[in-house]
Amino acid sequence: MTASLYWYLREFARIEWVRKFFFARTAPLVTPAHFRGFPEPTGKACQHALFCMMVCPAVGAIDVVHEGDGWKPRIHKGHCIRCGLCVEACPNGVLMSGRVLETMQAQGTALLVSFRISIDRDLCTGCGNCVTACPVNKQIDAQLGAGGHSSNDEVIMRVDDGDVQVLHEEKCTGCKICETSCPTQAIQIARILEGIQQPVEGGGP
Amino acid sequence: MKRTVDVNIPLGPVHPCFKEPARVKCETKGERVIAAEVELGYMKKGIERIMKGRPWQEVMFLAERVCGICSVIHNMVFIEAMEQISGIAVPPRAAYLRVIVNELDRMQSHLLANFSYCYTIEHETLAMYLLDCREQVMDALERLTGARVTCAYMIPGGVRCDIHAEDQVVLRESLDRIEKELHRYASMFGNGPMIALRSRGVGILTPVAAREAHVVGPTARASGIAEDRRIQHPTYKQLGFTPVVRYDCDNYARIMVRFDELFQSIRLIRACLDGLPKGIIRGGGICKAGEIRYSGEAPRGELTYSIKTDEVGRVVEIQIQTPSIMNIEACCHSMIIGADSIADVTATFVSADPCIACTER
Amino acid sequence: MSILQAIKNKVRSRSIHVSYVDVGSCNGCDIEVLACLAPRYDIEQYGIFVHNNPREADVLIVIGAYTHGWEEKLAPLWEKIPDPKAAIAIGNCPISGCCFDRRGSYVDPPVSKHIPIAAEVPGCPPRPTEILNAILSVRDLVFADWEVKRR
Ligand code: SF4
Ligand code: SF4
Ligand code: SF4
């Protein structure tokens, strides 16, 4: 009886036991480096290509804001699903997340974004709203009239014969301004994503 | 016919044993269950509706979020369906990597299912062992893909990232460790007398009833139906795949089928690592117009996507058929009926591994 | 602040009963909460006990984007939890609706419209470490001086 009491007292008096009993042992609450977390800036200058916003599958997860004299992507926690697509789509390596950026640089993988303009001839009224709204068009042909007629052959699209004709699809930057300005939803911009790889010399496993 | 019903016991939607909201209504007489009905509708998000009119890069993430437990297979079936539509070929290395990730996902899903069953029959020790084992699988998954649950690993024409050389070593080591532990747990479950009392002969689903209810996945394979979509998959064909079948038809068989499939998955991953071809992991390719019905084997059974796309690769029509709905129906029409107590109802329901999120989407 | 209150604060933050409710998630966050039970993270060593009985709970973990099926169920469930209580939103779904908050879907996020939310853990899904850290960081605050605040 006394022996066991003594034994218990001795056991309980150990500082280790006290610590274990009263203070929970913290589990290793570390996030490994290869976990794909929220995208973070790498410090490279953002070129305002907006590919990150175009490929982002979540609603309102990323936007690019003016900051100082440059642009800066901003991630909204609570919306971002941490997919890492913006990291892969950015041509300038502005964002990083986990190992995604290193891996894609080492293995030469990339996501190519291209745009396809489709016009529904039945819906198009030839109003020319999209032609005048397009920022690329405005840059190419400053004299672009309200009707969407243009004598310049370099514009992305122009109104001909009462319908919009697409001339240079490849110049489109995918901003979708034309889509929102169209009263009949006749013009649709498809953002096409393609995963490609050009193996790097000596890189990759 | 008029039935004498003592009590009408509803289980759920918030119930200690169910991880997801579903409601099982049992008509009981004494302790014996004479009829059961499952009431769903707590998780309907309308995913198929919002998938329409979107390109693959958005639908892929929605497809993953049909079910968070087996997210990789949803990703895989959707992407492979899109590849079939557009005639995109996958580089062999990427095809092998897909199998590795898919099997790791199947392992964690089966471990979770077995954990839930052990937890439901109150064998908490074994349950915790299995959950700990699952963490190791999750670590491997995270190492390969960068995320634990929603991996987003496959894209049309390949995979997101290659497996690093040092990760292959780590993966092999953890597979050895997991296999050793699993052998112990499987024999604990297989030979435990108390577990046998709760599991053997409970929740019988005869092969005839199973065929009638179109049961799929481990639930069907535990009733002696050798069906597995992986037999038709080209990469699995190369690896020499044969499904696991058991003939006991009860809760015990369903859990043991999952244990057997865990070992099978480990073998498949090892075979993939051994025969991993060299080369690129992304072949490129753009999605085109077309229509297809494509199936794959999810951890819970056959998963089918019917997709129609337009000329720029946007999804115009999509239908998803998930495995759990058949299993849940079979569960309440054959397996639960005649259960000796309400405790067996939850155990039987959980043994079929129902996934409410993908049933309702 | 009385000594009694101090003791209450201490005890309440060290013994938390958790109930979780899934109001239309994809299961991703569900299993990550479940993974917190695993011996690796072992949520119980912090005095947090996960069981699914709202009537005994102190903390309600809300997962999912609030589907229509929960309209007349979530608020009564919240009422049933005895005071003091707090709700923690896990994942993007209860915060913003994640990918599901699009035209045509049947969800009605955020959940904070329907019940008061004390803390949020962003991520889709958050890692168990993040969930644990979030719970540990709020447990001292949400129940502190509850009797004083109520007056
Ligand atoms: S990680 Fe994914 S969800 Fe988050 S901002 Fe980038 S693209 Fe959007
Ligand atoms: S999406 Fe292309 S065509 Fe339309 S406004 Fe923008 S740049 Fe012009
Ligand atoms: S936040 Fe993401 S992982 Fe969590 S339930 Fe919602 S969709 Fe699933």
Coordinates of N, CA and C in Angstrom, one line a residue, chain B residues 110-240:
Chain B
H110 N -10.7 3.4 -50.0 CA -11.1 2.1 -49.4 C -10.7 2.1 -47.9
L111 N -9.6 2.7 -47.6 CA -9.2 2.8 -46.2 C -10.2 3.6 -45.4
L112 N -10.7 4.7 -46.0 CA -11.7 5.5 -45.3 C -13.0 4.7 -45.1
A113 N -13.4 3.9 -46.2 CA -14.6 3.1 -46.0 C -14.5 2.1 -44.9
N114 N -13.3 1.4 -44.9 CA -13.1 0.4 -43.9 C -13.0 1.1 -42.5
F115 N -12.4 2.2 -42.5 CA -12.4 3.0 -41.2 C -13.8 3.2 -40.7
S116 N -14.7 3.7 -41.6 CA -16.0 4.1 -41.2 C -16.8 2.8 -40.7
Y117 N -16.5 1.7 -41.4 CA -17.2 0.5 -40.9 C -16.7 0.1 -39.5
C118 N -15.4 0.1 -39.3 CA -14.9 -0.3 -38.0 C -15.4 0.7 -36.9
Y119 N -15.5 1.9 -37.3 CA -15.9 2.9 -36.3 C -17.4 2.7 -36.0
T120 N -18.2 2.3 -37.0 CA -19.6 2.1 -36.8 C -19.8 0.8 -35.9
I121 N -19.0 -0.2 -36.1 CA -19.2 -1.4 -35.2 C -18.4 -1.2 -33.9
E122 N -18.0 0.0 -33.7 CA -17.3 0.4 -32.4 C -16.0 -0.3 -32.2
H123 N -15.4 -0.7 -33.2 CA -14.0 -1.2 -33.1 C -13.1 -0.1 -33.3
E124 N -12.9 0.8 -32.3 CA -12.3 2.1 -32.6 C -10.8 1.9 -32.8
T125 N -10.2 0.9 -32.2 CA -8.7 0.7 -32.3 C -8.4 0.5 -33.8
L126 N -9.0 -0.5 -34.3 CA -8.7 -0.8 -35.7 C -9.1 0.3 -36.6
A127 N -10.1 1.1 -36.3 CA -10.5 2.2 -37.1 C -9.4 3.2 -37.1
M128 N -8.8 3.5 -35.9 CA -7.8 4.5 -35.9 C -6.5 4.0 -36.6
Y129 N -6.2 2.7 -36.5 CA -5.1 2.2 -37.2 C -5.2 2.5 -38.7
L130 N -6.5 2.2 -39.2 CA -6.7 2.4 -40.6 C -6.6 3.8 -41.0
L131 N -7.1 4.7 -40.1 CA -7.0 6.1 -40.4 C -5.6 6.6 -40.5
D132 N -4.8 6.0 -39.6 CA -3.4 6.4 -39.6 C -2.7 5.9 -40.8
C133 N -3.1 4.7 -41.3 CA -2.5 4.2 -42.5 C -2.9 5.1 -43.7
R134 N -4.1 5.6 -43.6 CA -4.6 6.4 -44.7 C -3.8 7.7 -44.8
E135 N -3.4 8.2 -43.7 CA -2.5 9.4 -43.7 C -1.3 9.2 -44.5
Q136 N -0.7 8.0 -44.4 CA 0.5 7.7 -45.2 C 0.2 7.7 -46.7
V137 N -1.0 7.2 -47.1 CA -1.4 7.2 -48.5 C -1.6 8.7 -48.9
M138 N -2.2 9.4 -48.0 CA -2.4 10.8 -48.4 C -1.1 11.6 -48.6
D139 N -0.1 11.2 -47.7 CA 1.2 11.9 -47.9 C 1.8 11.6 -49.3
A140 N 1.6 10.3 -49.7 CA 2.1 9.9 -51.0 C 1.4 10.7 -52.1
L141 N 0.1 10.8 -51.9 CA -0.7 11.5 -52.9 C -0.3 13.0 -53.0
E142 N -0.1 13.6 -51.8 CA 0.3 15.0 -51.7 C 1.7 15.2 -52.4
R143 N 2.6 14.2 -52.1 CA 3.9 14.4 -52.7 C 3.9 14.3 -54.2
L144 N 3.0 13.5 -54.8 CA 2.9 13.4 -56.2 C 2.2 14.5 -56.9
T145 N 1.1 14.9 -56.3 CA 0.2 15.9 -57.0 C 0.2 17.3 -56.4
G146 N 0.6 17.4 -55.1 CA 0.6 18.7 -54.5 C -0.6 19.0 -53.7
A147 N -1.6 18.2 -53.7 CA -2.7 18.4 -52.9 C -3.2 17.1 -52.3
R148 N -3.9 17.1 -51.2 CA -4.3 15.9 -50.6 C -5.6 15.4 -51.2
V149 N -6.6 16.2 -51.4 CA -7.9 15.7 -51.8 C -8.2 16.1 -53.2
T150 N -8.3 17.4 -53.5 CA -8.6 17.8 -54.9 C -7.3 18.0 -55.6
C151 N -6.9 16.9 -56.2 CA -5.5 16.9 -56.8 C -5.4 17.6 -58.1
A152 N -6.4 17.6 -58.9 CA -6.4 18.2 -60.3 C -5.1 17.8 -61.0
Y153 N -4.9 16.5 -61.1 CA -3.7 16.0 -61.6 C -3.7 15.8 -63.2
M154 N -4.8 15.4 -63.7 CA -4.9 15.1 -65.1 C -5.5 16.2 -65.9
I155 N -4.9 16.4 -67.1 CA -5.4 17.4 -68.0 C -5.4 16.7 -69.4
P156 N -6.2 17.2 -70.3 CA -6.2 16.6 -71.6 C -4.8 16.5 -72.2
G157 N -4.4 15.3 -72.6 CA -3.1 15.1 -73.2 C -2.0 14.8 -72.2
G158 N -2.3 14.6 -71.0 CA -1.3 14.2 -70.1 C -1.6 14.5 -68.6
V159 N -0.6 14.8 -67.8 CA -0.8 15.0 -66.4 C -0.1 16.4 -66.1
R160 N -0.4 16.9 -64.9 CA 0.1 18.2 -64.5 C 1.6 18.2 -64.3
C161 N 2.1 17.2 -63.5 CA 3.6 17.2 -63.3 C 4.1 15.8 -63.2
D162 N 5.4 15.7 -63.5 CA 6.1 14.4 -63.5 C 6.4 14.0 -62.1
I163 N 6.7 12.7 -61.9 CA 7.1 12.2 -60.6 C 8.6 12.4 -60.5
H164 N 9.0 13.0 -59.4 CA 10.4 13.3 -59.2 C 11.1 12.0 -58.8
A165 N 12.4 11.9 -59.1 CA 13.2 10.7 -58.9 C 13.2 10.3 -57.4
E166 N 13.4 11.4 -56.6 CA 13.5 11.1 -55.1 C 12.1 10.7 -54.6
D167 N 11.0 11.2 -55.2 CA 9.7 10.8 -54.8 C 9.4 9.3 -55.0
Q168 N 10.0 8.8 -56.1 CA 9.8 7.4 -56.4 C 10.3 6.5 -55.3
V169 N 11.5 6.9 -54.8 CA 12.1 6.1 -53.7 C 11.2 6.2 -52.5
V170 N 10.7 7.5 -52.2 CA 9.9 7.6 -51.0 C 8.6 6.9 -51.2
L171 N 8.0 6.9 -52.4 CA 6.8 6.2 -52.6 C 6.9 4.7 -52.4
R172 N 8.0 4.1 -52.9 CA 8.3 2.7 -52.8 C 8.4 2.3 -51.3
E173 N 9.1 3.2 -50.6 CA 9.3 2.9 -49.1 C 8.0 2.9 -48.4
S174 N 7.2 3.9 -48.7 CA 5.9 4.0 -48.0 C 5.0 2.9 -48.4
L175 N 5.1 2.5 -49.6 CA 4.2 1.3 -50.0 C 4.6 0.1 -49.2
D176 N 5.9 -0.1 -49.1 CA 6.3 -1.3 -48.3 C 5.8 -1.2 -46.9
R177 N 5.9 0.0 -46.3 CA 5.4 0.2 -44.9 C 3.9 -0.1 -44.8
I178 N 3.2 0.5 -45.8 CA 1.7 0.4 -45.8 C 1.3 -1.0 -45.9
E179 N 2.0 -1.8 -46.8 CA 1.7 -3.2 -47.0 C 1.8 -4.0 -45.8
K180 N 2.9 -3.7 -45.1 CA 3.2 -4.5 -43.9 C 2.1 -4.2 -42.8
E181 N 1.8 -3.0 -42.7 CA 0.7 -2.6 -41.7 C -0.6 -3.2 -42.1
L182 N -0.9 -3.1 -43.4 CA -2.2 -3.6 -43.9 C -2.4 -5.1 -43.7
H183 N -1.3 -5.8 -43.8 CA -1.4 -7.3 -43.6 C -1.8 -7.5 -42.2
R184 N -1.3 -6.7 -41.3 CA -1.7 -6.9 -39.9 C -3.1 -6.6 -39.7
Y185 N -3.6 -5.4 -40.2 CA -4.9 -5.0 -40.0 C -5.9 -5.9 -40.7
A186 N -5.6 -6.4 -41.9 CA -6.5 -7.3 -42.6 C -6.6 -8.6 -41.8
S187 N -5.5 -9.1 -41.2 CA -5.7 -10.3 -40.4 C -6.4 -10.1 -39.1
M188 N -6.3 -8.8 -38.6 CA -7.0 -8.5 -37.4 C -8.5 -8.5 -37.7
F189 N -8.9 -8.0 -38.8 CA -10.3 -7.9 -39.2 C -10.8 -9.3 -39.6
G190 N -9.9 -10.0 -40.4 CA -10.4 -11.3 -40.9 C -10.5 -12.3 -39.9
N191 N -9.7 -12.3 -38.8 CA -9.7 -13.4 -37.8 C -10.4 -12.9 -36.5
G192 N -10.8 -11.7 -36.4 CA -11.3 -11.2 -35.1 C -12.7 -11.9 -34.8
P193 N -12.8 -12.6 -33.7 CA -14.1 -13.2 -33.4 C -15.2 -12.3 -33.1
M194 N -14.9 -11.1 -32.5 CA -16.0 -10.2 -32.2 C -16.4 -9.5 -33.4
I195 N -15.5 -9.2 -34.3 CA -15.8 -8.5 -35.6 C -16.7 -9.5 -36.4
A196 N -16.3 -10.8 -36.4 CA -17.1 -11.7 -37.1 C -18.6 -11.8 -36.6
L197 N -18.7 -11.7 -35.3 CA -20.1 -11.7 -34.7 C -20.9 -10.5 -35.3
R198 N -20.3 -9.4 -35.4 CA -21.0 -8.2 -35.9 C -21.2 -8.2 -37.4
S199 N -20.3 -8.9 -38.1 CA -20.2 -8.7 -39.6 C -20.7 -10.0 -40.4
R200 N -20.3 -11.1 -39.9 CA -20.6 -12.3 -40.8 C -22.1 -12.6 -40.7
G201 N -22.6 -12.8 -41.9 CA -24.0 -13.1 -42.0 C -25.0 -12.0 -41.8
V202 N -24.4 -10.7 -41.7 CA -25.2 -9.6 -41.5 C -25.3 -8.8 -42.9
G203 N -26.4 -8.3 -43.2 CA -26.6 -7.5 -44.4 C -26.3 -8.4 -45.7
I204 N -27.0 -9.5 -45.8 CA -26.8 -10.4 -46.9 C -27.4 -9.7 -48.2
L205 N -26.6 -9.7 -49.2 CA -27.1 -9.3 -50.5 C -26.8 -10.5 -51.5
T206 N -27.8 -11.2 -51.8 CA -27.6 -12.4 -52.7 C -27.2 -11.9 -54.1
P207 N -26.5 -12.8 -54.8 CA -26.1 -12.4 -56.2 C -27.3 -12.1 -57.1
V208 N -28.5 -12.8 -56.8 CA -29.7 -12.5 -57.6 C -30.1 -11.1 -57.3
A209 N -30.2 -10.8 -56.0 CA -30.7 -9.4 -55.7 C -29.7 -8.4 -56.1
A210 N -28.4 -8.7 -56.1 CA -27.4 -7.8 -56.5 C -27.6 -7.4 -58.0
R211 N -27.8 -8.5 -58.8 CA -28.0 -8.2 -60.2 C -29.2 -7.4 -60.5
E212 N -30.3 -7.7 -59.7 CA -31.5 -7.0 -59.9 C -31.4 -5.5 -59.7
A213 N -30.6 -5.2 -58.6 CA -30.4 -3.8 -58.2 C -29.3 -3.1 -59.0
H214 N -28.6 -3.9 -59.9 CA -27.5 -3.3 -60.6 C -26.4 -2.8 -59.7
V215 N -26.1 -3.6 -58.7 CA -25.1 -3.1 -57.8 C -23.7 -3.2 -58.5
V216 N -22.9 -2.2 -58.1 CA -21.6 -2.1 -58.7 C -20.5 -2.0 -57.7
G217 N -19.3 -2.1 -58.1 CA -18.1 -1.9 -57.3 C -17.9 -3.0 -56.3
P218 N -17.2 -2.7 -55.2 CA -16.9 -3.7 -54.2 C -18.1 -4.4 -53.7
T219 N -19.2 -3.7 -53.6 CA -20.5 -4.3 -53.1 C -20.9 -5.4 -54.0
A220 N -20.7 -5.2 -55.3 CA -21.1 -6.3 -56.3 C -20.1 -7.4 -56.2
R221 N -18.8 -7.0 -56.1 CA -17.7 -8.1 -56.1 C -17.8 -8.9 -54.9
A222 N -18.4 -8.4 -53.8 CA -18.5 -9.2 -52.6 C -19.6 -10.1 -52.7
S223 N -20.5 -9.9 -53.7 CA -21.6 -10.8 -53.9 C -21.3 -11.8 -55.1
G224 N -20.1 -11.9 -55.5 CA -19.7 -12.9 -56.5 C -19.9 -12.4 -57.9
I225 N -20.1 -11.1 -58.1 CA -20.2 -10.6 -59.5 C -18.8 -10.0 -59.9
A226 N -18.2 -10.6 -60.9 CA -16.8 -10.2 -61.2 C -16.9 -9.1 -62.2
E227 N -17.3 -7.9 -61.8 CA -17.4 -6.8 -62.7 C -16.5 -5.7 -62.3
D228 N -15.7 -5.2 -63.2 CA -14.8 -4.1 -62.9 C -14.5 -3.4 -64.2
R229 N -14.7 -2.1 -64.3 CA -14.4 -1.4 -65.5 C -13.0 -1.3 -65.8
R230 N -12.1 -1.6 -64.9 CA -10.7 -1.5 -65.1 C -10.2 -2.5 -66.1
I231 N -11.0 -3.6 -66.2 CA -10.6 -4.7 -67.2 C -10.6 -4.1 -68.6
Q232 N -11.4 -3.1 -68.9 CA -11.5 -2.6 -70.3 C -10.5 -1.4 -70.5
H233 N -9.9 -0.9 -69.4 CA -9.0 0.2 -69.5 C -7.7 -0.2 -70.2
P234 N -7.2 0.5 -71.2 CA -6.0 0.0 -71.9 C -4.8 -0.1 -71.0
T235 N -4.6 0.9 -70.1 CA -3.4 0.9 -69.3 C -3.4 -0.3 -68.3
Y236 N -4.6 -0.5 -67.7 CA -4.8 -1.6 -66.8 C -4.6 -3.0 -67.5
K237 N -5.0 -3.0 -68.8 CA -4.8 -4.2 -69.6 C -3.4 -4.6 -69.7
Q238 N -2.5 -3.5 -69.9 CA -1.1 -3.8 -70.0 C -0.5 -4.3 -68.7
L239 N -1.2 -3.9 -67.6 CA -0.6 -4.3 -66.3 C -1.1 -5.6 -65.9
G240 N -2.1 -6.2 -66.6 CA -2.6 -7.5 -66.3 C -3.5 -7.4 -65.1

